[in-house]
């Protein structure tokens, strides 16, 4: 029985010329625009259709942001995660901002991601695949099309790629020029990410230098510093036995891949290009794209679009997901069962994650789907504090990761990664952590334009606690 809801005739396996993917999924009747024949959710009502079409045509004429070979490399790395031999760290803003766009901002975000990756790699002893929610993470799904502000009913803010959060009717009108601006900001951001990660900033002999002052002064920063000292010692040892640590690219360069939620399908389609090497279609707006919790219907436009592009893709998995549904999604999105192609990002809530996740892990394992399982411990743990601020408590975020790890241990599967919202800045958006940020501190530096993010210290604490939780779980299963 075909449960995917996609006509069997449109699903076929094939083989390619390239040896990087010996089996690939060649959808028939799929085209970059076939999503238009499916029901779609969460799209803005663009008031000027001609201006919208022109913006998309303009983007379609621009260079791709990433190229297919890079997406294939990421997929090969994710295949190692799916096999239990690597760990995925996917992190960055909830929504990137047109206003908070600067070299400092990008560098600080990168710095905390690199620090967290060092902690995870060093503590767990496995490579960490680093993927940013960056260089394209602009569009936001909303629970309601409108919001009430005073006596006004305004269209919801959908991210800077669509409209402006200012609470006036004019600011909330979707503006297609913003699509073009988002493309250009993504290009500049990606350029800087590439420069930082390949140009010396990410070199492993700089681990001490990544420890920003406001992080270094904390307990977690001290712990990080001790780890950095040990890494320095290991580098000196390697040098002493004749390994050239100045030129070894593994020690001087890192890969930080880009990702975002593929929400605005017109934008994604305009950056979808056919790869001349493999003949396959790639969405060249980012290396990896994911489907959000609100747009993952099997016959919906988002599943239709992403099933046909050959990038590694993700899909959020919330608490209402059933075993049959998750298998149907795996069949629709990765019918050829390519390892690393599909990452399932569970976002359940700390209290229920263990119970809800276990049957899904079992179903996917029994069906033989080689997925990466990642834990988004943010979106199931959001609540509104007394002062009206949307927030999350670091304890709940860590508790969800611990529940996720326990569920995997019980089912004999690999807790493959974490997916978190953070910033490198010293914000006060999430509660708890070594600084014990309280309700009354939230107003101090609450800067996000969407969901509350961990600050750099909280991010580092999360990395230490995640590594401990996984290491303990591996120790108990080996004993
Ligand atoms: C997000 O990742 O910012 C998001 C909106 O998540 P979800 O689709 O899981 O609600
Ligand atoms: Co979010």
Short mmCIF file of C-alpha atoms and ligand atoms in Angstrom, two decimals:
data_model
loop_
_atom_site.label_atom_id
_atom_site.label_comp_id
_atom_site.label_asym_id
_atom_site.label_seq_id
_atom_site.Cartn_x
_atom_site.Cartn_y
_atom_site.Cartn_z
CA UNK A 1 0.00 0.00 0.00
CA UNK A 2 1.29 3.44 -0.89
CA UNK A 3 0.59 5.68 2.06
CA UNK A 4 2.28 8.79 0.77
CA UNK A 5 -0.81 10.12 -0.98
CA UNK A 6 1.30 10.74 -4.08
CA UNK A 7 0.22 8.72 -7.12
CA UNK A 8 2.49 5.68 -7.38
CA UNK A 9 3.24 6.61 -11.00
CA UNK A 10 4.91 9.79 -9.89
CA UNK A 11 7.41 7.98 -7.67
CA UNK A 12 10.33 6.20 -9.21
CA UNK A 13 13.83 5.23 -8.27
CA UNK A 14 16.65 5.73 -10.68
CA UNK A 15 20.40 5.74 -10.84
CA UNK A 16 22.73 8.57 -11.67
CA UNK A 17 25.98 8.96 -13.49
CA UNK A 18 27.65 10.45 -10.45
CA UNK A 19 29.00 8.13 -7.80
CA UNK A 20 28.13 10.52 -4.96
CA UNK A 21 24.51 9.39 -5.06
CA UNK A 22 24.20 5.96 -6.54
CA UNK A 23 20.43 5.95 -6.12
CA UNK A 24 18.39 9.07 -6.45
CA UNK A 25 14.79 10.01 -6.40
CA UNK A 26 13.54 11.18 -9.75
CA UNK A 27 10.06 12.48 -9.31
CA UNK A 28 7.89 12.38 -12.37
CA UNK A 29 5.29 15.06 -12.83
CA UNK A 30 7.34 17.17 -10.46
CA UNK A 31 8.56 20.53 -11.63
CA UNK A 32 9.81 23.58 -9.73
CA UNK A 33 6.27 24.97 -10.03
CA UNK A 34 4.19 21.80 -9.45
CA UNK A 35 3.59 22.97 -5.85
CA UNK A 36 1.10 25.43 -7.34
CA UNK A 37 -1.34 22.55 -7.95
CA UNK A 38 -1.44 21.73 -4.23
CA UNK A 39 -3.17 23.41 -1.31
CA UNK A 40 -0.86 25.94 0.27
CA UNK A 41 -0.71 27.57 3.70
CA UNK A 42 1.11 30.50 5.28
CA UNK A 43 1.63 32.64 2.16
CA UNK A 44 1.30 36.43 2.37
CA UNK A 45 -1.44 38.17 0.39
CA UNK A 46 0.79 40.20 -1.96
CA UNK A 47 -1.39 43.16 -2.92
CA UNK A 48 0.37 43.98 -6.20
CA UNK A 49 0.65 40.79 -8.23
CA UNK A 50 2.66 42.37 -11.05
CA UNK A 51 5.24 43.74 -8.62
CA UNK A 52 5.43 40.31 -6.95
CA UNK A 53 5.99 38.55 -10.30
CA UNK A 54 8.66 41.08 -11.25
CA UNK A 55 10.51 40.55 -7.97
CA UNK A 56 10.54 36.79 -8.51
CA UNK A 57 11.67 37.18 -12.13
CA UNK A 58 14.48 39.40 -10.94
CA UNK A 59 15.61 36.83 -8.35
CA UNK A 60 15.36 34.05 -10.94
CA UNK A 61 17.84 36.00 -13.09
CA UNK A 62 20.35 36.33 -10.24
CA UNK A 63 23.18 33.88 -9.46
CA UNK A 64 22.40 30.95 -7.15
CA UNK A 65 23.51 31.43 -3.55
CA UNK A 66 24.92 27.92 -3.16
CA UNK A 67 25.78 25.27 -5.70
CA UNK A 68 24.67 21.66 -6.01
CA UNK A 69 28.06 20.13 -5.14
CA UNK A 70 27.98 21.86 -1.77
CA UNK A 71 24.49 20.54 -0.99
CA UNK A 72 25.74 17.05 -1.89
CA UNK A 73 28.71 17.44 0.49
CA UNK A 74 26.38 18.44 3.30
CA UNK A 75 24.21 15.43 2.52
CA UNK A 76 27.26 13.16 2.72
CA UNK A 77 28.06 14.67 6.13
CA UNK A 78 24.49 14.20 7.28
CA UNK A 79 24.67 10.56 6.15
CA UNK A 80 27.39 10.14 8.80
CA UNK A 81 25.00 11.60 11.36
CA UNK A 82 22.24 9.22 10.24
CA UNK A 83 24.69 6.34 10.74
CA UNK A 84 25.44 7.48 14.31
CA UNK A 85 28.99 8.62 13.53
CA UNK A 86 28.55 12.40 13.71
CA UNK A 87 26.32 15.00 15.38
CA UNK A 88 24.31 17.86 13.86
CA UNK A 89 24.36 21.33 15.36
CA UNK A 90 21.78 23.51 13.60
CA UNK A 91 21.55 26.96 15.14
CA UNK A 92 20.84 30.61 14.55
CA UNK A 93 18.13 33.22 14.58
CA UNK A 94 14.43 32.54 14.74
CA UNK A 95 14.11 35.25 12.09
CA UNK A 96 16.98 37.21 10.59
CA UNK A 97 16.45 40.94 10.60
CA UNK A 98 17.04 43.61 7.95
CA UNK A 99 17.92 46.02 10.75
CA UNK A 100 20.24 43.86 12.85
CA UNK A 101 22.42 43.16 9.83
CA UNK A 102 26.10 43.78 10.38
CA UNK A 103 29.46 42.05 10.23
CA UNK A 104 29.61 42.07 14.05
CA UNK A 105 26.27 40.40 14.32
CA UNK A 106 27.22 37.62 11.88
CA UNK A 107 30.64 37.12 13.48
CA UNK A 108 29.19 36.83 16.99
CA UNK A 109 26.63 34.29 15.89
CA UNK A 110 29.30 32.28 14.12
CA UNK A 111 31.54 32.49 17.16
CA UNK A 112 28.98 30.92 19.49
CA UNK A 113 28.20 28.19 16.94
CA UNK A 114 31.93 27.39 16.66
CA UNK A 115 32.30 27.37 20.45
CA UNK A 116 29.34 25.05 20.87
CA UNK A 117 30.74 22.78 18.15
CA UNK A 118 34.10 22.60 19.92
CA UNK A 119 32.40 21.64 23.17
CA UNK A 120 30.29 18.96 21.47
CA UNK A 121 33.17 17.56 19.42
CA UNK A 122 35.61 17.51 22.30
CA UNK A 123 33.15 16.06 24.81
CA UNK A 124 31.49 13.51 22.57
CA UNK A 125 34.43 12.57 20.36
CA UNK A 126 32.43 12.72 17.12
CA UNK A 127 32.55 15.24 14.26
CA UNK A 128 29.94 17.98 14.46
CA UNK A 129 28.13 19.03 11.29
CA UNK A 130 27.48 22.77 11.64
CA UNK A 131 24.42 24.23 9.94
CA UNK A 132 23.32 27.83 10.55
CA UNK A 133 19.77 29.11 10.56
CA UNK A 134 21.40 31.89 8.63
CA UNK A 135 21.70 33.61 5.24
CA UNK A 136 18.02 33.19 4.34
CA UNK A 137 16.05 32.50 7.55
CA UNK A 138 13.59 35.34 7.12
CA UNK A 139 10.04 34.09 6.53
CA UNK A 140 7.86 33.19 9.50
CA UNK A 141 4.71 31.07 9.71
CA UNK A 142 2.08 32.60 12.01
CA UNK A 143 -0.67 31.04 14.08
CA UNK A 144 -3.10 33.72 12.90
CA UNK A 145 -3.30 35.86 9.73
CA UNK A 146 -4.03 38.95 11.76
CA UNK A 147 -3.27 40.34 15.20
CA UNK A 148 -5.16 42.79 17.35
CA UNK A 149 -3.15 45.82 18.52
CA UNK A 150 -5.29 48.22 20.58
CA UNK A 151 -8.40 48.71 18.44
CA UNK A 152 -6.59 47.80 15.23
CA UNK A 153 -6.69 44.46 13.48
CA UNK A 154 -3.42 44.26 11.54
CA UNK A 155 -2.01 41.65 9.17
CA UNK A 156 0.50 39.55 11.16
CA UNK A 157 4.22 40.24 10.85
CA UNK A 158 5.63 37.47 8.61
CA UNK A 159 9.33 38.27 8.73
CA UNK A 160 11.33 41.07 7.12
CA UNK A 161 11.20 39.26 3.77
CA UNK A 162 7.47 40.11 3.72
CA UNK A 163 6.60 43.12 5.88
CA UNK A 164 7.67 45.29 8.81
CA UNK A 165 6.75 44.59 12.44
CA UNK A 166 5.83 48.22 13.21
CA UNK A 167 2.20 48.21 14.33
CA UNK A 168 0.63 50.26 11.57
CA UNK A 169 -1.49 49.07 8.69
CA UNK A 170 1.00 50.47 6.14
CA UNK A 171 4.01 48.69 7.69
CA UNK A 172 2.25 45.35 7.55
CA UNK A 173 1.44 45.44 3.83
CA UNK A 174 3.52 42.72 2.11
CA UNK A 175 6.15 44.40 -0.08
CA UNK A 176 7.76 42.30 -2.87
CA UNK A 177 10.90 44.49 -2.88
CA UNK A 178 11.66 42.80 0.42
CA UNK A 179 12.10 39.47 -1.41
CA UNK A 180 14.91 41.02 -3.42
CA UNK A 181 16.41 42.62 -0.33
CA UNK A 182 16.35 39.24 1.45
CA UNK A 183 18.18 37.67 -1.49
CA UNK A 184 20.91 40.33 -1.33
CA UNK A 185 21.24 40.14 2.44
CA UNK A 186 21.53 36.35 2.19
CA UNK A 187 24.29 36.73 -0.41
CA UNK A 188 26.28 39.18 1.76
CA UNK A 189 25.80 37.08 4.88
CA UNK A 190 26.91 33.92 3.11
CA UNK A 191 29.92 35.74 1.71
CA UNK A 192 31.01 36.74 5.20
CA UNK A 193 30.33 33.27 6.61
CA UNK A 194 32.54 31.81 3.91
CA UNK A 195 35.25 34.41 4.60
CA UNK A 196 35.22 33.79 8.34
CA UNK A 197 35.15 30.00 8.09
CA UNK A 198 37.81 29.68 5.39
CA UNK A 199 39.93 32.73 6.06
CA UNK A 200 41.51 31.96 9.44
CA UNK A 201 38.85 33.10 11.95
CA UNK A 202 37.75 29.49 12.52
CA UNK A 203 41.27 28.05 12.87
CA UNK A 204 41.44 25.67 15.81
CA UNK A 205 44.41 27.47 17.36
CA UNK A 206 42.02 30.38 17.96
CA UNK A 207 39.67 28.49 20.29
CA UNK A 208 40.72 30.75 23.16
CA UNK A 209 40.12 33.85 21.07
CA UNK A 210 36.53 32.78 20.34
CA UNK A 211 35.74 33.13 24.04
CA UNK A 212 34.14 36.57 24.07
CA UNK A 213 34.58 38.60 27.19
CA UNK A 214 30.99 38.43 28.37
CA UNK A 215 31.05 34.65 28.00
CA UNK A 216 34.55 34.13 29.41
CA UNK A 217 33.61 35.79 32.69
CA UNK A 218 30.93 33.16 33.40
CA UNK A 219 31.30 29.69 34.87
CA UNK A 220 30.55 28.12 31.48
CA UNK A 221 33.09 30.44 29.86
CA UNK A 222 35.71 29.22 32.35
CA UNK A 223 34.86 25.63 31.55
CA UNK A 224 35.22 26.43 27.88
CA UNK A 225 38.57 28.08 28.52
CA UNK A 226 39.88 24.96 30.25
CA UNK A 227 38.82 22.91 27.26
CA UNK A 228 40.52 25.39 24.91
CA UNK A 229 43.74 25.01 26.92
CA UNK A 230 43.61 21.25 26.43
CA UNK A 231 43.00 21.69 22.70
CA UNK A 232 46.04 23.99 22.53
CA UNK A 233 48.08 21.36 24.29
CA UNK A 234 46.92 18.72 21.78
CA UNK A 235 47.85 21.04 18.89
CA UNK A 236 51.33 21.59 20.35
CA UNK A 237 51.71 17.84 20.70
CA UNK A 238 50.73 17.32 17.06
CA UNK A 239 53.20 19.96 16.01
CA UNK A 240 55.92 18.36 18.13
CA UNK A 241 55.50 15.00 16.42
CA UNK A 242 55.79 16.64 13.00
CA UNK A 243 52.18 17.35 11.93
CA UNK A 244 52.06 20.74 10.26
CA UNK A 245 49.23 22.41 12.12
CA UNK A 246 49.65 25.68 10.19
CA UNK A 247 48.64 24.28 6.84
CA UNK A 248 46.39 21.32 7.72
CA UNK A 249 43.00 22.46 6.41
CA UNK A 250 41.10 20.35 8.97
CA UNK A 251 42.58 22.55 11.67
CA UNK A 252 42.30 25.89 9.87
CA UNK A 253 38.97 25.78 8.06
CA UNK A 254 35.47 24.64 8.92
CA UNK A 255 32.28 24.13 6.96
CA UNK A 256 29.29 26.06 8.22
CA UNK A 257 26.34 25.30 5.97
CA UNK A 258 23.25 27.46 5.53
CA UNK A 259 19.61 26.54 6.08
CA UNK A 260 16.17 28.05 6.47
CA UNK A 261 12.50 27.12 6.51
CA UNK A 262 11.33 26.86 2.90
CA UNK A 263 8.12 28.77 3.52
CA UNK A 264 7.65 31.25 0.65
CA UNK A 265 7.55 28.87 -2.26
CA UNK A 266 7.60 31.59 -4.94
CA UNK A 267 10.97 32.76 -3.58
CA UNK A 268 12.29 29.18 -3.30
CA UNK A 269 11.16 28.34 -6.83
CA UNK A 270 12.94 31.39 -8.22
CA UNK A 271 16.24 30.07 -6.83
CA UNK A 272 15.69 26.48 -7.94
CA UNK A 273 18.13 25.50 -10.66
CA UNK A 274 19.00 22.33 -12.57
CA UNK A 275 22.47 21.03 -11.77
CA UNK A 276 24.44 20.45 -14.95
CA UNK A 277 26.46 17.57 -13.44
CA UNK A 278 23.64 15.36 -12.18
CA UNK A 279 20.66 16.81 -14.05
CA UNK A 280 18.86 17.09 -10.71
CA UNK A 281 17.05 20.15 -9.38
CA UNK A 282 18.48 22.01 -6.39
CA UNK A 283 16.98 24.83 -4.39
CA UNK A 284 20.03 27.09 -4.44
CA UNK A 285 18.73 29.51 -1.78
CA UNK A 286 20.51 27.44 0.91
CA UNK A 287 22.31 24.15 1.40
CA UNK A 288 19.48 22.69 3.48
CA UNK A 289 15.78 23.59 3.63
CA UNK A 290 13.15 22.44 6.05
CA UNK A 291 9.36 22.19 6.22
CA UNK A 292 7.77 23.79 9.29
CA UNK A 293 5.30 22.24 11.69
CA UNK A 294 2.41 24.24 10.19
CA UNK A 295 3.03 23.33 6.54
CA UNK A 296 3.84 19.62 6.60
CA UNK A 297 0.58 18.19 5.19
CA UNK A 298 1.32 15.27 2.91
CA UNK A 299 -0.61 16.59 -0.07
CA UNK A 300 0.30 20.22 0.61
CA UNK A 301 2.45 22.51 -1.53
CA UNK A 302 5.49 22.47 0.78
CA UNK A 303 5.90 18.69 0.75
CA UNK A 304 5.33 18.73 -3.01
CA UNK A 305 8.03 21.35 -3.58
CA UNK A 306 10.69 19.85 -1.34
CA UNK A 307 10.21 16.26 -2.49
CA UNK A 308 11.55 17.28 -5.89
CA UNK A 309 14.70 19.20 -4.98
CA UNK A 310 17.83 17.20 -4.27
CA UNK A 311 19.16 19.23 -1.32
CA UNK A 312 19.24 17.63 2.09
CA UNK A 313 15.91 18.57 3.68
CA UNK A 314 14.32 18.63 7.09
CA UNK A 315 10.80 18.37 8.42
CA UNK A 316 9.57 19.45 11.83
CA UNK A 317 7.79 16.75 13.82
CA UNK A 318 5.41 18.05 16.48
CA UNK A 319 3.40 16.31 19.20
CA UNK A 320 0.40 15.43 17.03
CA UNK A 321 2.46 13.37 14.55
CA UNK A 322 1.55 9.67 14.34
CA UNK A 323 3.74 6.74 13.33
CA UNK A 324 1.82 6.30 10.06
CA UNK A 325 2.16 9.99 9.23
CA UNK A 326 5.87 10.06 9.85
CA UNK A 327 6.40 7.02 7.63
CA UNK A 328 4.25 8.57 4.90
CA UNK A 329 6.39 11.72 5.09
CA UNK A 330 9.58 9.67 4.86
CA UNK A 331 8.20 7.87 1.80
CA UNK A 332 7.16 11.11 0.14
CA UNK A 333 10.34 13.03 0.90
CA UNK A 334 12.92 10.27 0.67
CA UNK A 335 11.43 7.30 -1.21
CA UNK A 336 14.89 6.09 -2.26
CA UNK A 337 15.97 6.01 1.40
CA UNK A 338 19.12 8.04 0.80
CA UNK A 339 21.00 8.48 4.08
CA UNK A 340 21.42 12.17 4.98
CA UNK A 341 18.64 13.31 2.65
CA UNK A 342 16.03 13.67 5.41
CA UNK A 343 16.37 15.13 8.90
CA UNK A 344 13.37 14.82 11.20
CA UNK A 345 13.39 17.67 13.69
CA UNK A 346 11.28 16.77 16.69
CA UNK A 347 9.77 19.68 18.69
CA UNK A 348 7.49 18.21 21.27
CA UNK A 349 7.79 20.02 24.62
CA UNK A 350 9.92 18.87 27.54
CA UNK A 351 7.13 17.06 29.42
CA UNK A 352 5.94 14.88 26.59
CA UNK A 353 8.95 14.35 24.35
CA UNK A 354 9.90 10.94 25.66
CA UNK A 355 6.41 9.43 25.33
CA UNK A 356 5.56 11.02 21.99
CA UNK A 357 8.89 10.40 20.34
CA UNK A 358 9.41 6.75 21.17
CA UNK A 359 6.68 5.31 18.90
CA UNK A 360 7.91 7.54 16.05
CA UNK A 361 11.51 6.39 16.48
CA UNK A 362 10.32 2.80 16.45
CA UNK A 363 8.15 3.26 13.36
CA UNK A 364 10.94 4.93 11.36
CA UNK A 365 13.49 2.37 12.47
CA UNK A 366 11.20 -0.56 11.62
CA UNK A 367 10.52 0.92 8.19
CA UNK A 368 14.28 1.15 7.58
CA UNK A 369 14.36 4.90 6.85
CA UNK A 370 17.90 6.23 7.41
CA UNK A 371 16.92 9.60 8.85
CA UNK A 372 18.81 12.05 11.01
CA UNK A 373 16.84 12.69 14.22
CA UNK A 374 17.41 16.17 15.60
CA UNK A 375 15.86 17.80 18.66
CA UNK A 376 14.41 21.31 18.47
CA UNK A 377 13.99 21.98 22.19
CA UNK A 378 12.75 25.54 21.62
CA UNK A 379 9.37 25.54 19.89
CA UNK A 380 7.54 23.18 22.26
CA UNK A 381 8.63 25.16 25.32
CA UNK A 382 7.55 28.72 24.56
CA UNK A 383 5.24 30.55 26.95
CA UNK A 384 4.25 34.13 27.76
CA UNK A 385 5.79 35.58 30.92
CA UNK A 386 3.74 37.78 33.26
CA UNK A 387 5.09 40.94 31.66
CA UNK A 388 3.74 39.75 28.29
CA UNK A 389 7.12 38.70 26.82
CA UNK A 390 7.27 35.45 24.89
CA UNK A 391 10.03 33.40 26.51
CA UNK A 392 11.53 29.96 27.18
CA UNK A 393 13.33 28.62 30.22
CA UNK A 394 16.77 27.10 29.67
CA UNK A 395 15.86 24.31 32.13
CA UNK A 396 12.92 23.26 29.91
CA UNK A 397 15.10 23.50 26.80
CA UNK A 398 17.71 21.22 28.38
CA UNK A 399 15.01 18.93 29.81
CA UNK A 400 13.64 18.41 26.29
CA UNK A 401 17.08 17.44 25.02
CA UNK A 402 17.49 15.02 27.93
CA UNK A 403 14.07 13.46 27.19
CA UNK A 404 15.02 13.21 23.52
CA UNK A 405 18.26 11.41 24.44
CA UNK A 406 16.40 9.02 26.81
CA UNK A 407 13.87 8.18 24.08
CA UNK A 408 16.70 7.32 21.68
CA UNK A 409 18.49 5.26 24.26
CA UNK A 410 15.32 3.28 24.95
CA UNK A 411 14.75 2.61 21.23
CA UNK A 412 18.38 1.98 20.32
CA UNK A 413 18.56 4.91 17.88
CA UNK A 414 21.07 7.76 17.61
CA UNK A 415 20.13 11.19 19.03
CA UNK A 416 21.63 12.84 15.99
CA UNK A 417 21.56 16.52 16.74
CA UNK A 418 20.07 19.68 18.11
CA UNK A 419 18.28 22.55 16.38
CA UNK A 420 18.30 25.75 18.42
CA UNK A 421 17.49 29.44 18.21
CA UNK A 422 20.34 31.59 19.49
CA UNK A 423 22.33 34.74 18.98
CA UNK A 424 25.90 35.67 19.82
CA UNK A 425 24.71 38.81 21.56
CA UNK A 426 24.17 39.33 25.26
CA UNK A 427 20.36 39.38 25.07
CA UNK A 428 17.84 38.62 27.82
CA UNK A 429 15.15 36.73 25.94
CA UNK A 430 15.23 33.24 27.52
CA UNK A 431 15.04 32.65 31.28
CA UNK A 432 17.56 30.79 33.44
CA UNK A 433 21.11 29.74 32.80
CA UNK A 434 24.21 30.58 34.81
CA UNK A 435 23.07 34.20 35.09
CA UNK A 436 19.63 33.10 36.32
CA UNK A 437 17.81 35.49 33.98
CA UNK A 438 14.42 36.13 35.60
CA UNK A 439 11.07 37.51 34.38
CA UNK A 440 12.07 40.94 35.61
CA UNK A 441 15.26 40.89 33.45
CA UNK A 442 13.51 40.14 30.17
CA UNK A 443 12.94 43.80 29.30
CA UNK A 444 16.67 44.65 29.64
CA UNK A 445 17.80 43.46 26.23
CA UNK A 446 14.88 41.78 24.51
CA UNK A 447 15.83 42.29 20.85
CA UNK A 448 14.38 39.43 18.82
CA UNK A 449 11.88 40.23 16.09
CA UNK A 450 10.27 36.82 16.54
CA UNK A 451 10.93 33.98 19.03
CA UNK A 452 13.18 34.36 22.12
CA UNK A 453 16.75 33.19 21.52
CA UNK A 454 19.42 31.78 23.82
CA UNK A 455 22.28 34.19 24.41
CA UNK A 456 25.89 33.08 23.90
CA UNK A 457 26.36 31.98 27.52
CA UNK A 458 23.14 29.99 27.51
CA UNK A 459 24.18 28.43 24.18
CA UNK A 460 27.47 27.29 25.66
CA UNK A 461 25.76 25.88 28.74
CA UNK A 462 23.37 24.01 26.46
CA UNK A 463 26.30 22.50 24.54
CA UNK A 464 28.00 21.27 27.73
CA UNK A 465 24.77 19.81 29.09
CA UNK A 466 23.85 18.14 25.77
CA UNK A 467 27.27 16.52 25.48
CA UNK A 468 27.03 15.28 29.09
CA UNK A 469 23.58 13.86 28.54
CA UNK A 470 24.63 11.95 25.42
CA UNK A 471 27.89 10.76 26.95
CA UNK A 472 26.07 9.48 30.05
CA UNK A 473 23.55 7.72 27.88
CA UNK A 474 26.31 6.06 25.82
CA UNK A 475 28.17 5.08 29.02
CA UNK A 476 25.08 3.41 30.50
CA UNK A 477 24.28 1.58 27.30
CA UNK A 478 27.88 0.30 27.06
CA UNK A 479 28.07 -0.81 30.68
C1 LIG B 1 10.86 27.87 13.64
O1 LIG B 1 11.71 26.96 13.51
O2 LIG B 1 11.15 29.07 13.79
C2 LIG B 1 9.42 27.50 13.68
C3 LIG B 1 8.47 28.35 13.36
O3 LIG B 1 9.24 26.24 14.08
P1 LIG B 1 7.98 25.25 13.96
O4 LIG B 1 7.67 25.11 12.50
O5 LIG B 1 8.52 23.96 14.55
O6 LIG B 1 6.87 25.82 14.77
CO1 LIG B 2 11.21 30.22 16.00
#
